[in-house]
XYZ file of N, CA, C and O in Angstrom:
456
model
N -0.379 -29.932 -24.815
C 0.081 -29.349 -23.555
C -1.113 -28.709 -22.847
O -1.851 -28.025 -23.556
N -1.443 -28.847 -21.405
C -2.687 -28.564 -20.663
C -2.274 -27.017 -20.208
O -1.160 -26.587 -19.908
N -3.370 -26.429 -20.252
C -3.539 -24.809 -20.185
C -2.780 -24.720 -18.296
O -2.263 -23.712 -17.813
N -2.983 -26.324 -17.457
C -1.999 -26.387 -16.153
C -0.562 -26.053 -16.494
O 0.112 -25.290 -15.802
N -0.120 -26.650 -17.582
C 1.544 -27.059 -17.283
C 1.822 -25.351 -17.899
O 2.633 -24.685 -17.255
N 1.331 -24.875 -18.787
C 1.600 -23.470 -19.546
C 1.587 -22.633 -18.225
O 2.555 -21.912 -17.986
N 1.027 -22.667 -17.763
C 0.613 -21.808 -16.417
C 1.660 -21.995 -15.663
O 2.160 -20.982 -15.175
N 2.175 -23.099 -15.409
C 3.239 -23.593 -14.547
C 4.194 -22.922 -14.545
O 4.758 -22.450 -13.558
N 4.533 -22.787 -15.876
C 5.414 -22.901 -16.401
C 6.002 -21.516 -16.917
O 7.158 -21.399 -17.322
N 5.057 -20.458 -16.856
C 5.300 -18.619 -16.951
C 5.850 -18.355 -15.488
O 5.645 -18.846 -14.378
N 6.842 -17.101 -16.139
C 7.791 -16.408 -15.000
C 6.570 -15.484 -14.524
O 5.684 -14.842 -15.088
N 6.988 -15.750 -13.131
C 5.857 -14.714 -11.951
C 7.135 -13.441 -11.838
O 8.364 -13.503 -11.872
N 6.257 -12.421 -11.706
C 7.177 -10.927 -11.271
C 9.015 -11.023 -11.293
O 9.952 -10.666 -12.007
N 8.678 -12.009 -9.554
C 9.877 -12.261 -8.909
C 11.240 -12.886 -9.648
O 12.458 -12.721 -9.583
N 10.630 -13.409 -10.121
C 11.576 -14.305 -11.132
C 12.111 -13.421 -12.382
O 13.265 -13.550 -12.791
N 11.122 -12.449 -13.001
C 11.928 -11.943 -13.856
C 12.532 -10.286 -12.680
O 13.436 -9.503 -12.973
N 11.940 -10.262 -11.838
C 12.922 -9.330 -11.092
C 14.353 -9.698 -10.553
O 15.307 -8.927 -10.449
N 14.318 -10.733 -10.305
C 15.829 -11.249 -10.025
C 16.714 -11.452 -11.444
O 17.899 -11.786 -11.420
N 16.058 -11.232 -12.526
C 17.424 -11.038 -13.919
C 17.227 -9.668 -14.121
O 17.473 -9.455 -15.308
N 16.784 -8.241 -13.340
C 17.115 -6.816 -13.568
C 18.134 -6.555 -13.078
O 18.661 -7.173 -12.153
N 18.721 -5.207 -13.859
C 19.835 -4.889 -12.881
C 19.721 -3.290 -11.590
O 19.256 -2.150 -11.573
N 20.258 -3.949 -10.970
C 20.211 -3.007 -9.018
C 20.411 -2.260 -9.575
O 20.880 -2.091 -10.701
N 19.964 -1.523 -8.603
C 18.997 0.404 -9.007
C 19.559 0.476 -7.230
O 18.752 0.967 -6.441
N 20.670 0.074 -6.778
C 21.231 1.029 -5.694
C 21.316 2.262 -6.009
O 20.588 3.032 -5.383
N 22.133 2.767 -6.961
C 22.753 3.896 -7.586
C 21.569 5.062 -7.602
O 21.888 6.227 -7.364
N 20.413 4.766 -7.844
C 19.171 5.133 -7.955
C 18.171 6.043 -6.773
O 17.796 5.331 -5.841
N 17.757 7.347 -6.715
C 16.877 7.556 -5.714
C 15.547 7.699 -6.506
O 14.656 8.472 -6.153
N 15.462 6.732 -7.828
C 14.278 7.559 -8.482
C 14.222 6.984 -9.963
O 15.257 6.503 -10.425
N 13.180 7.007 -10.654
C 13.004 7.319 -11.951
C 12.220 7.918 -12.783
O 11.193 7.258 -12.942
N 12.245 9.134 -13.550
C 10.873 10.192 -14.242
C 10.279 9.444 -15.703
O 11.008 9.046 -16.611
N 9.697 9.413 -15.695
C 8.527 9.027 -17.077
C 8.664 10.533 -17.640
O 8.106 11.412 -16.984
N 9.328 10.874 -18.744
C 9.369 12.253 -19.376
C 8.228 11.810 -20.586
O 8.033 10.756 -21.193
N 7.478 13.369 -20.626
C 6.458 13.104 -22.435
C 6.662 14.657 -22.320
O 6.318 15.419 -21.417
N 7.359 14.918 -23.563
C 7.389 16.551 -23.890
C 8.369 17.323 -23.114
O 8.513 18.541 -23.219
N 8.972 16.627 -22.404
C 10.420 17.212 -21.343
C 9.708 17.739 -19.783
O 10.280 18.236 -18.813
N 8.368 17.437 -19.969
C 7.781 17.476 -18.432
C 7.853 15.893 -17.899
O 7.862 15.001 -18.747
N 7.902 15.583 -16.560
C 7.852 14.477 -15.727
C 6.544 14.416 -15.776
O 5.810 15.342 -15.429
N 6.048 12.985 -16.343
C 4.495 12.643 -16.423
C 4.397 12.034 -15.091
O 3.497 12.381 -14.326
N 5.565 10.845 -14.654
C 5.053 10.391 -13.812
C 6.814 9.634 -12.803
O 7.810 9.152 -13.341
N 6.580 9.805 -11.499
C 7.823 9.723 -11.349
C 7.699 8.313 -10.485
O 6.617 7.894 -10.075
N 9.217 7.512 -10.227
C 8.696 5.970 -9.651
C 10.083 6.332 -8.470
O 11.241 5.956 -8.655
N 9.737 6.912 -7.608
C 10.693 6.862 -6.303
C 11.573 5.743 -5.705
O 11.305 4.696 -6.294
N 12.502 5.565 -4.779
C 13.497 4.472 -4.794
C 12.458 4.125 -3.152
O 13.065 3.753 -2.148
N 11.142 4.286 -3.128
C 11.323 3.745 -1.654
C 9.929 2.299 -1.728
O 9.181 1.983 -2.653
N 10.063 1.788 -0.463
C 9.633 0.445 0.073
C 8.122 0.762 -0.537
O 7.373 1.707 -0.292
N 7.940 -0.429 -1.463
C 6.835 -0.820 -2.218
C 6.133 0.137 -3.772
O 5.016 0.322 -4.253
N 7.613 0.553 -4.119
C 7.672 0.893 -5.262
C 9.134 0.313 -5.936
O 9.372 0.470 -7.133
N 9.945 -0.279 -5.141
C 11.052 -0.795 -5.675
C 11.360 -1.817 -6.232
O 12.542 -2.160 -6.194
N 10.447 -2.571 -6.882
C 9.912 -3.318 -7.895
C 9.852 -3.104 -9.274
O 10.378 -3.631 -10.255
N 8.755 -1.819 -9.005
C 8.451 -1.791 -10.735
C 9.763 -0.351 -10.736
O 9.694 0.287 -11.787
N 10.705 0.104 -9.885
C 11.641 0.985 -10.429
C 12.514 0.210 -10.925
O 13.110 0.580 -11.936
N 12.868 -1.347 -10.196
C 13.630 -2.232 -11.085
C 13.095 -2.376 -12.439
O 13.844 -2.243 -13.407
N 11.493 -2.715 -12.617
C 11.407 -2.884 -13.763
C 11.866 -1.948 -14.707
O 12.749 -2.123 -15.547
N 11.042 -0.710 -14.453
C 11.032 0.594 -15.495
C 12.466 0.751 -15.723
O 12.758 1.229 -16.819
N 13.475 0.443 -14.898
C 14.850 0.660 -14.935
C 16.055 -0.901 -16.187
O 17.132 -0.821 -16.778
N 15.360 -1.675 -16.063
C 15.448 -2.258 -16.919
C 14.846 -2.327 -18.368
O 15.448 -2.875 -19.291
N 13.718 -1.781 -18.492
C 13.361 -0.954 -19.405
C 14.138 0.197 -19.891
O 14.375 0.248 -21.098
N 14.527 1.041 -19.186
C 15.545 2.193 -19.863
C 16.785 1.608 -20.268
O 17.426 2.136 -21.177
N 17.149 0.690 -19.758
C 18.869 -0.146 -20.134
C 18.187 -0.826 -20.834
O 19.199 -0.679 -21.518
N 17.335 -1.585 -21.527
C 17.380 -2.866 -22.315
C 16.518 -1.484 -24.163
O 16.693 -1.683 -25.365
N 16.103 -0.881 -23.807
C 15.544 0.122 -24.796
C 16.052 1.735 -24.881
O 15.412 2.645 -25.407
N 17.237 1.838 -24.291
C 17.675 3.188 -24.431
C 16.934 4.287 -24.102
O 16.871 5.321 -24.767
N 16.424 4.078 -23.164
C 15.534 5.556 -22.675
C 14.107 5.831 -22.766
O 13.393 6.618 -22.144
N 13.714 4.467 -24.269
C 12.506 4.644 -24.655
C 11.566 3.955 -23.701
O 11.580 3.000 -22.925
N 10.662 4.980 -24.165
C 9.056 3.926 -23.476
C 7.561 4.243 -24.751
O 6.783 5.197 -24.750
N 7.596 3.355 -25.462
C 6.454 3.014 -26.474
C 5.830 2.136 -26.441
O 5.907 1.188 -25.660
N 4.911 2.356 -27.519
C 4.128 0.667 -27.066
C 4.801 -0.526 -27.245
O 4.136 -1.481 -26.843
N 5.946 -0.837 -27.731
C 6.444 -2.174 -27.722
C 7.260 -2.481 -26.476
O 7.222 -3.584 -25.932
N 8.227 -1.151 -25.913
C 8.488 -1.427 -24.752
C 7.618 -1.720 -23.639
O 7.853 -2.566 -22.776
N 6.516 -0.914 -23.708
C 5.165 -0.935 -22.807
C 4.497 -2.643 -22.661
O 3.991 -3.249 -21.717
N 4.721 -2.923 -23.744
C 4.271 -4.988 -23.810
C 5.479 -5.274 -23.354
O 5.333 -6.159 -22.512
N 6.462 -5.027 -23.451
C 7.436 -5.830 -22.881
C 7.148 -6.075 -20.813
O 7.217 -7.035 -20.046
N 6.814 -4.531 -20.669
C 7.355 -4.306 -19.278
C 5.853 -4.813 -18.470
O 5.687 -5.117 -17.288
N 4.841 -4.767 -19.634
C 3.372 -6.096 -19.681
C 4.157 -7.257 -19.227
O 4.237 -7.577 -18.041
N 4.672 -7.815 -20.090
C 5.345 -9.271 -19.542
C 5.931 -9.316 -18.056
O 5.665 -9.987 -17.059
N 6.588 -8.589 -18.267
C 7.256 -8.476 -16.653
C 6.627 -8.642 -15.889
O 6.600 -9.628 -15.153
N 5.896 -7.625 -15.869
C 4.780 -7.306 -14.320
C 4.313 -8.193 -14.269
O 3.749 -8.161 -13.175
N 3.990 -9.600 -14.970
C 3.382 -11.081 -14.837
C 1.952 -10.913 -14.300
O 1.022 -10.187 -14.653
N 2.117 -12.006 -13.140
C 0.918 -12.157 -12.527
C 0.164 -10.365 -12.253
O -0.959 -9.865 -12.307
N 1.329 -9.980 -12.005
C 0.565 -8.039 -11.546
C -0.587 -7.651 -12.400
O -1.280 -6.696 -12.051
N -0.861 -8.325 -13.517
C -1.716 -7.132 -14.516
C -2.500 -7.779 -14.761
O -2.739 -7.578 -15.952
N -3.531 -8.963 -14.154
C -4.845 -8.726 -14.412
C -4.991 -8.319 -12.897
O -6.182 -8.012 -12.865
N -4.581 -8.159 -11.821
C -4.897 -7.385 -10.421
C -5.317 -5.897 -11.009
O -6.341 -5.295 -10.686
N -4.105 -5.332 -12.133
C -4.382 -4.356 -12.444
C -5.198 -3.869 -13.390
O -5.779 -2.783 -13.405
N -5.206 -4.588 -14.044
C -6.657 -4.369 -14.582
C -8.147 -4.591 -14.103
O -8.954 -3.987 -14.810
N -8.596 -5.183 -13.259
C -9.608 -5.245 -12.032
C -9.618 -4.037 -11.587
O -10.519 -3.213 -11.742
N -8.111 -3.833 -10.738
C -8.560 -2.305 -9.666
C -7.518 -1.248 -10.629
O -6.337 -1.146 -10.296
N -7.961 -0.611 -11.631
C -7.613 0.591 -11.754
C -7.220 1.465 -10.938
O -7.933 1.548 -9.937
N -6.164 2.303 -10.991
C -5.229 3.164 -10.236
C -4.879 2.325 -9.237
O -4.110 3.017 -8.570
N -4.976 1.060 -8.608
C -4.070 0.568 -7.551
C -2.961 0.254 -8.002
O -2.119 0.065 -7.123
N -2.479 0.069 -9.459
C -1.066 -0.374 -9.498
C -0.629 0.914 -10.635
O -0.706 0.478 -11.784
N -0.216 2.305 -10.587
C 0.195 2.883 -11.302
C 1.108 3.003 -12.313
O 1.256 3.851 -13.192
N 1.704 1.980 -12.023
C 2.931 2.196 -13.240
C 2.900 1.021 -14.366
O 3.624 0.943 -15.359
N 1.661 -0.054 -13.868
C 1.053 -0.658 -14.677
C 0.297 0.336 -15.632
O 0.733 0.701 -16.724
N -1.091 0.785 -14.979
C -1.450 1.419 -15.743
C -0.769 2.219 -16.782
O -1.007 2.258 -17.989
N 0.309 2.982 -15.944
C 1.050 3.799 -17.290
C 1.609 3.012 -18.445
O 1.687 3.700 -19.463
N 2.066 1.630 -18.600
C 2.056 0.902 -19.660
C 0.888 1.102 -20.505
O 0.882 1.562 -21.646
N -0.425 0.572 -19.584
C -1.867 0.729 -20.863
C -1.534 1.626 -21.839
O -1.218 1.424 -23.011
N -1.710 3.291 -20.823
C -1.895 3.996 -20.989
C -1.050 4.582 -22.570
O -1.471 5.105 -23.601
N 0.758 4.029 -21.917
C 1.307 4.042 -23.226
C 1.001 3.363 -24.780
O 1.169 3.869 -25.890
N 0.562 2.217 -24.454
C -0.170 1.348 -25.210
C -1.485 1.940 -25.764
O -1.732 1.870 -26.967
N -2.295 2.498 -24.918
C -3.853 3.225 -25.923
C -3.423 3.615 -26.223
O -2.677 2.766 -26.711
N -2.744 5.224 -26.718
C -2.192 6.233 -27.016
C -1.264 6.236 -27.790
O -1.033 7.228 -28.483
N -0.755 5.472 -27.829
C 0.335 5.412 -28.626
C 1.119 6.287 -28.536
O 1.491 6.944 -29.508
N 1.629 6.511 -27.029
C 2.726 7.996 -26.763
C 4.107 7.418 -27.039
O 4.141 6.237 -27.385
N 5.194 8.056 -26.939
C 6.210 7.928 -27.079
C 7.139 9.133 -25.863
O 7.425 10.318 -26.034
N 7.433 8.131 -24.550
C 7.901 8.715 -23.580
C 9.521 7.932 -23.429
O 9.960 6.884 -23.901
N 10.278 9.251 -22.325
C 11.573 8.852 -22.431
C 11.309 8.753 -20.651
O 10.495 9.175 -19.829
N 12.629 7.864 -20.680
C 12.719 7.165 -19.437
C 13.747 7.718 -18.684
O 14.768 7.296 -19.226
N 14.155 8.620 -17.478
C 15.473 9.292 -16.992
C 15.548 8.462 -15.641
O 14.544 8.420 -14.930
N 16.437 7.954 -15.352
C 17.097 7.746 -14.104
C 17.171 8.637 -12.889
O 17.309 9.797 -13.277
N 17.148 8.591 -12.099
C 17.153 9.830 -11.460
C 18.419 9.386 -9.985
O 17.993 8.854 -8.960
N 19.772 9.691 -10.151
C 21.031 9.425 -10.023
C 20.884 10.209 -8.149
O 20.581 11.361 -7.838
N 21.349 8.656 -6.979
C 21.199 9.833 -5.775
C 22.141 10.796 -5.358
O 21.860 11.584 -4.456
């Protein structure tokens, strides 16, 4: 099989964003480590992407965010993460995967209900 058709053939962002579930209900979501908000993912235009993601992350892992969820939500972001890895801090909630991933933190995921 040619390194073309493999390529072809991986889900881009969009595609696995259309099997999350709607985050109408949603004005928000907090990244908790230690019961402080590390990092928060708001419900507005050009963050409502990765709040689908991170939000499918809290429903498919119960709240958690570790490093195995952190590769998972790697997969997701698809094509997004070698952009993000090039330009550091332009895609933040990528990074916060790494980040979960070096570290080996263990953060909880809250919804934030409008």
């Amino acid at each position: 099989m040619s390194a073309l058709f493999i390529r072809e053939n991986k889900m881009q962002f969009k595609d696995y964003l259309a099997t999350f579930p709607a985050i109408d209900h949603l004005s928000g979501l907090d990244v908790i480590n230690s019961g402080e908000v590390m990092q928060h993912i708001p419900a507005i235009e050009g963050k409502l992407g990765s709040l689908r993601l991170y939000y499918a992350l809290y429903e498919k892992f119960d709240g958690k965010l570790d490093a195995t969820v952190a590769k998972q939500g790697i997969e997701w972001f698809a094509e997004h993460v070698e952009d993000a890895k090039a330009n550091v801090g332009k895609h933040p909630n990528i990074d916060l995967l790494f980040k979960v991933i070096d570290n080996d933190l263990s953060l909880d995921l809250v919804p934030v209900e409008k």
